[in-house]
Tab-separated table of C-alpha atoms in Angstrom:
chain	number	residue	atom	x	y	z
A	1	MET	CA	14.152	-11.328	-14.956
A	2	SER	CA	11.865	-14.274	-16.162
A	3	PHE	CA	8.437	-13.653	-17.575
A	4	LYS	CA	5.628	-16.223	-17.520
A	5	LYS	CA	2.403	-16.167	-19.266
A	6	LYS	CA	0.497	-16.341	-16.027
A	7	ASP	CA	2.077	-13.067	-14.955
A	8	ASN	CA	-0.304	-11.211	-16.999
A	9	GLN	CA	-3.182	-12.891	-15.306
A	10	THR	CA	-1.637	-12.829	-11.790
A	11	TYR	CA	-0.029	-9.380	-11.757
A	12	TYR	CA	-0.221	-7.177	-14.594
A	13	ASN	CA	-3.887	-7.449	-15.791
A	14	PRO	CA	-5.057	-6.831	-11.957
A	15	ILE	CA	-2.800	-3.911	-11.507
A	16	ARG	CA	-3.897	-2.293	-14.726
A	17	ARG	CA	-7.431	-3.073	-14.015
A	18	ALA	CA	-7.106	-1.315	-10.564
A	19	VAL	CA	-5.248	1.596	-12.071
A	20	LEU	CA	-8.072	2.148	-14.729
A	21	ASN	CA	-11.026	1.300	-12.550
A	22	HIS	CA	-9.964	3.969	-10.063
A	23	GLN	CA	-8.158	6.294	-12.552
A	24	MET	CA	-4.901	6.295	-10.620
A	25	ILE	CA	-2.454	7.170	-13.181
A	26	GLN	CA	-2.945	9.669	-16.069
A	27	PRO	CA	-0.794	10.708	-18.966
A	28	GLY	CA	2.088	12.865	-17.816
A	29	ASP	CA	2.014	11.841	-14.191
A	30	LYS	CA	5.084	11.924	-12.225
A	31	VAL	CA	4.780	9.145	-9.671
A	32	ALA	CA	6.824	8.768	-6.443
A	33	ILE	CA	7.016	5.288	-5.259
A	34	GLY	CA	7.506	4.865	-1.300
A	35	MET	CA	10.357	2.254	-1.014
A	36	SER	CA	10.504	0.853	2.364
A	37	GLY	CA	12.782	-2.115	1.363
A	38	GLY	CA	10.129	-4.587	1.854
A	39	LYS	CA	8.567	-7.013	-0.629
A	40	ASP	CA	5.591	-5.029	-1.509
A	41	SER	CA	7.090	-1.682	-2.405
A	42	THR	CA	9.909	-3.422	-4.285
A	43	SER	CA	7.481	-5.496	-6.249
A	44	LEU	CA	5.463	-2.304	-7.134
A	45	LEU	CA	8.275	-0.544	-8.602
A	46	TYR	CA	9.200	-3.599	-10.711
A	47	PHE	CA	5.559	-3.929	-11.930
A	48	LEU	CA	4.930	-0.198	-12.591
A	49	ASP	CA	8.184	0.074	-14.382
A	50	LYS	CA	7.315	-2.700	-16.848
A	51	ILE	CA	3.665	-1.152	-17.254
A	52	SER	CA	5.063	2.197	-17.942
A	53	LYS	CA	7.886	1.183	-20.384
A	54	GLN	CA	5.715	-1.255	-22.117
A	55	LYS	CA	2.841	1.129	-22.289
A	56	ARG	CA	0.398	-1.261	-20.901
A	57	LEU	CA	-1.911	1.752	-19.870
A	58	GLY	CA	-1.585	3.173	-23.395
A	59	PHE	CA	0.913	5.787	-22.361
A	60	GLU	CA	4.086	6.321	-20.258
A	61	PHE	CA	4.390	7.874	-16.992
A	62	GLU	CA	7.267	9.070	-14.925
A	63	ILE	CA	8.586	7.068	-11.858
A	64	VAL	CA	10.553	8.388	-8.855
A	65	PRO	CA	11.713	5.808	-6.088
A	66	ILE	CA	12.010	7.416	-2.729
A	67	THR	CA	13.014	5.892	0.441
A	68	LEU	CA	13.360	7.211	3.961
A	69	ALA	CA	16.353	6.575	6.135
A	70	MET	CA	14.652	5.883	9.419
A	71	GLY	CA	17.583	6.089	11.723
A	72	PHE	CA	17.672	2.275	12.300
A	73	ASP	CA	20.883	0.410	11.042
A	74	MET	CA	19.830	-0.803	7.675
A	75	ASP	CA	21.865	-1.944	4.691
A	76	ILE	CA	20.117	-0.580	1.717
A	77	ALA	CA	22.590	-1.293	-0.777
A	78	PRO	CA	20.841	-4.240	-2.253
A	79	LEU	CA	17.764	-1.879	-2.723
A	80	GLN	CA	19.904	0.730	-4.457
A	81	GLU	CA	21.407	-1.698	-6.754
A	82	PHE	CA	18.074	-3.135	-7.662
A	83	VAL	CA	16.633	0.342	-8.363
A	84	GLU	CA	19.400	1.208	-10.536
A	85	GLY	CA	19.243	-1.913	-12.473
A	86	LEU	CA	15.755	-0.821	-13.528
A	87	GLY	CA	17.304	2.575	-14.614
A	88	TYR	CA	16.388	4.931	-11.596
A	89	LYS	CA	18.302	6.594	-8.972
A	90	LEU	CA	16.986	5.911	-5.423
A	91	ASP	CA	16.281	9.083	-3.645
A	92	VAL	CA	17.261	8.645	-0.052
A	93	VAL	CA	15.726	10.963	2.439
A	94	PRO	CA	17.526	11.136	6.003
A	95	THR	CA	15.034	11.349	8.891
A	96	ASN	CA	15.139	10.912	12.634
A	97	ILE	CA	11.932	9.232	12.954
A	98	ALA	CA	13.303	6.173	14.886
A	99	GLN	CA	14.825	8.640	17.555
A	100	VAL	CA	11.650	10.741	17.889
A	101	VAL	CA	9.288	7.651	18.279
A	102	PHE	CA	11.517	5.416	20.474
A	103	ASP	CA	13.790	7.660	22.369
A	104	ILE	CA	12.335	11.131	22.538
A	105	ARG	CA	8.522	10.156	22.752
A	106	GLU	CA	9.041	6.670	24.097
A	107	GLU	CA	5.737	5.588	22.387
A	108	ARG	CA	4.125	2.477	23.835
A	109	SER	CA	2.135	2.210	20.584
A	110	PRO	CA	4.564	3.524	18.064
A	111	CYS	CA	3.139	2.483	14.830
A	112	SER	CA	0.504	5.383	14.469
A	113	LEU	CA	3.062	8.104	15.125
A	114	CYS	CA	5.636	6.502	12.998
A	115	ALA	CA	3.203	6.255	10.072
A	116	LYS	CA	2.182	9.819	10.428
A	117	LEU	CA	5.809	10.989	10.408
A	118	ARG	CA	6.782	8.819	7.436
A	119	ARG	CA	3.737	9.923	5.484
A	120	GLY	CA	4.444	13.567	5.951
A	121	ILE	CA	8.127	13.447	4.945
A	122	LEU	CA	7.393	11.221	2.051
A	123	TYR	CA	4.676	13.474	0.646
A	124	LYS	CA	6.690	16.536	1.095
A	125	ARG	CA	9.656	15.196	-0.732
A	126	ALA	CA	7.633	13.882	-3.475
A	127	LYS	CA	6.186	17.448	-3.945
A	128	ASP	CA	9.636	18.826	-3.688
A	129	VAL	CA	10.999	16.705	-6.530
A	130	GLY	CA	8.025	17.580	-8.775
A	131	CYS	CA	5.681	14.476	-8.183
A	132	ASN	CA	1.922	14.810	-8.387
A	133	LYS	CA	1.212	11.356	-7.002
A	134	VAL	CA	2.736	8.850	-4.599
A	135	ALA	CA	2.184	5.112	-4.981
A	136	LEU	CA	2.106	2.767	-1.966
A	137	GLY	CA	2.728	-1.147	-1.900
A	138	HIS	CA	-0.654	-1.779	-0.081
A	139	HIS	CA	-2.256	-4.912	-1.488
A	140	LEU	CA	-5.531	-6.735	-1.256
A	141	ASP	CA	-4.720	-8.401	2.215
A	142	ASP	CA	-3.747	-4.971	3.641
A	143	ALA	CA	-7.191	-3.568	2.626
A	144	ILE	CA	-8.918	-6.440	4.213
A	145	GLU	CA	-6.967	-6.175	7.357
A	146	THR	CA	-7.550	-2.502	7.495
A	147	TYR	CA	-11.350	-3.174	7.242
A	148	PHE	CA	-11.211	-5.769	10.093
A	149	MET	CA	-9.074	-3.306	12.226
A	150	ASN	CA	-11.558	-0.374	11.820
A	151	PHE	CA	-14.420	-2.640	12.399
A	152	LEU	CA	-13.084	-4.506	15.543
A	153	PHE	CA	-11.386	-1.645	17.172
A	154	HIS	CA	-13.288	1.378	15.999
A	155	GLY	CA	-16.653	0.246	15.030
A	156	GLN	CA	-16.274	1.398	11.482
A	157	MET	CA	-17.010	-0.473	8.414
A	158	ALA	CA	-14.317	1.074	6.107
A	159	SER	CA	-10.935	0.472	4.670
A	160	PHE	CA	-8.338	2.727	2.851
A	161	ASP	CA	-9.343	4.218	-0.417
A	162	PRO	CA	-7.714	3.224	-3.779
A	163	ILE	CA	-6.963	6.815	-4.512
A	164	SER	CA	-7.097	9.855	-2.233
A	165	TYR	CA	-6.308	13.445	-2.935
A	166	LEU	CA	-4.287	15.035	0.021
A	167	SER	CA	-5.272	18.835	-0.089
A	168	LYS	CA	-2.595	19.944	2.473
A	169	THR	CA	0.262	18.642	0.167
A	170	ASP	CA	-1.498	18.680	-3.251
A	171	ILE	CA	-0.440	15.040	-3.624
A	172	THR	CA	-2.772	12.174	-4.747
A	173	LEU	CA	-2.158	8.936	-2.984
A	174	ILE	CA	-2.697	5.608	-5.156
A	175	ARG	CA	-2.428	2.061	-4.366
A	176	PRO	CA	-1.870	0.032	-7.686
A	177	LEU	CA	-1.547	-3.407	-5.949
A	178	LEU	CA	-5.138	-3.082	-4.642
A	179	TYR	CA	-6.162	-6.288	-6.446
A	180	VAL	CA	-3.190	-8.314	-5.873
A	181	GLU	CA	-2.939	-10.916	-2.834
A	182	GLU	CA	0.030	-10.914	-0.514
A	183	LYS	CA	0.832	-14.607	-1.199
A	184	GLN	CA	1.220	-13.785	-4.886
A	185	ILE	CA	3.529	-11.033	-4.184
A	186	ILE	CA	5.656	-13.313	-1.941
A	187	GLN	CA	5.815	-15.965	-4.805
A	188	PHE	CA	6.868	-13.346	-7.127
A	189	VAL	CA	9.568	-12.010	-4.917
A	190	GLU	CA	10.897	-15.418	-4.130
A	191	ARG	CA	10.861	-16.605	-7.920
A	192	GLU	CA	12.797	-13.412	-9.137
A	193	ALA	CA	15.017	-13.106	-5.873
A	194	LEU	CA	14.096	-9.446	-5.597
A	195	PRO	CA	15.848	-7.937	-2.714
A	196	VAL	CA	14.039	-7.539	0.683
A	197	ILE	CA	15.694	-5.454	3.483
A	198	PHE	CA	15.485	-6.745	7.031
A	199	ASN	CA	13.099	-4.560	9.106
A	200	PRO	CA	14.952	-3.639	12.341
A	201	CYS	CA	11.911	-1.993	13.952
A	202	PRO	CA	11.581	-3.422	17.520
A	203	VAL	CA	7.850	-3.899	17.041
A	204	ASP	CA	7.861	-5.473	13.709
A	205	LYS	CA	5.499	-8.490	13.525
A	206	LYS	CA	4.297	-7.525	17.110
A	207	THR	CA	1.280	-5.355	16.366
A	208	LYS	CA	-2.472	-5.594	16.279
A	209	ARG	CA	-2.287	-5.697	12.474
A	210	GLU	CA	-0.288	-9.072	12.686
A	211	GLU	CA	-3.104	-10.486	14.814
A	212	ILE	CA	-5.875	-9.286	12.317
A	213	LYS	CA	-3.513	-11.069	9.412
A	214	HIS	CA	-3.759	-14.342	11.209
A	215	LEU	CA	-7.638	-13.795	11.441
A	216	VAL	CA	-8.014	-13.182	7.837
A	217	SER	CA	-5.767	-16.162	6.943
A	218	GLY	CA	-8.046	-18.320	9.112
A	219	LEU	CA	-11.155	-17.004	7.387
A	220	ALA	CA	-9.732	-17.640	4.134
A	221	GLN	CA	-9.164	-21.370	4.805
A	222	SER	CA	-12.911	-21.836	5.394
A	223	TYR	CA	-13.897	-19.189	2.798
A	224	PRO	CA	-11.272	-19.320	-0.160
A	225	ASP	CA	-13.085	-16.606	-2.058
A	226	ILE	CA	-13.179	-13.983	0.797
A	227	ARG	CA	-10.796	-11.751	-1.031
A	228	GLU	CA	-12.756	-11.741	-4.274
A	229	LYS	CA	-15.967	-11.111	-2.317
A	230	PHE	CA	-14.328	-8.227	-0.247
A	231	ILE	CA	-13.487	-6.463	-3.715
A	232	MET	CA	-17.153	-6.916	-4.639
A	233	GLY	CA	-18.330	-5.675	-1.391
A	234	MET	CA	-16.384	-2.527	-1.435
A	235	GLU	CA	-16.838	-1.590	-4.959
A	236	GLN	CA	-20.445	-2.652	-5.341
A	237	GLY	CA	-21.845	-1.863	-1.891
A	238	VAL	CA	-24.474	0.956	-1.593
A	239	SER	CA	-25.071	3.246	1.284
A	240	GLU	CA	-28.703	2.161	1.474
A	241	ASN	CA	-27.417	-1.261	2.868
A	242	PHE	CA	-26.286	0.665	6.125
A	243	TRP	CA	-28.584	1.428	9.050
A	244	THR	CA	-29.219	5.160	8.954
A	245	LYS	CA	-30.458	6.754	12.240
A	246	SER	CA	-33.456	9.055	11.638
A	247	LEU	CA	-33.305	12.849	11.785
A	248	VAL	CA	-35.396	12.840	14.990
A	249	VAL	CA	-32.871	10.668	16.836
A	250	GLU	CA	-29.978	12.925	15.733
A	251	GLN	CA	-31.915	16.129	16.785
A	252	LYS	CA	-32.524	14.567	20.179
A	253	LYS	CA	-28.839	13.832	20.562
A	254	GLY	CA	-28.042	17.441	19.682
A	255	ASN	CA	-30.275	18.712	22.352
């Protein structure tokens, strides 16, 4: 695959900065990468592979690519070939998630249950093969969209964390693409012709998150630096800026 000088500025430096700023990866870590077959996780494997082998963090770390067979009719051969081309073997975990979500439970809003089931199986598999961390391909736009979804639908001003320790599974969840924009990932995937597996999920691109994605895109046209400002707000914001109800009010509610 080709390498351009701007790749350091666009991809490797932001990933390295995110990893170091939030201490996502340490020497000796064994990191499982959740591979969905989409552009984000495929790019994540490619970037982390190069960062590890070239010791861009000052040390190497181990990588284990894992994908879940959801129960849909998917041809993952291109993904397997890509993973093997980088020197790894794709760990394919069979599941019946599609059957549970759509046939047994017949969920009208299936995304939440699907995500919960996928996370549980992925974390367990990662632990079973000796990993202490799981890396997901969530990028900067995912973080902004999550913030707006929490704000608009739940009244919460929060996004997901860059790094989270999951005590139930003894796994640390990391998001190394946190500073990388989605459009940059799309450009890289197209330039390098990375494999992207078609998502057969019947609700793909029909969710509330897709609505929020369009909202963020519209805001970015009027405020081009919205993504940089989001990072500043999330990392430099202080609790004193929030409205904190007095202890008296809380006590009255308790009574």
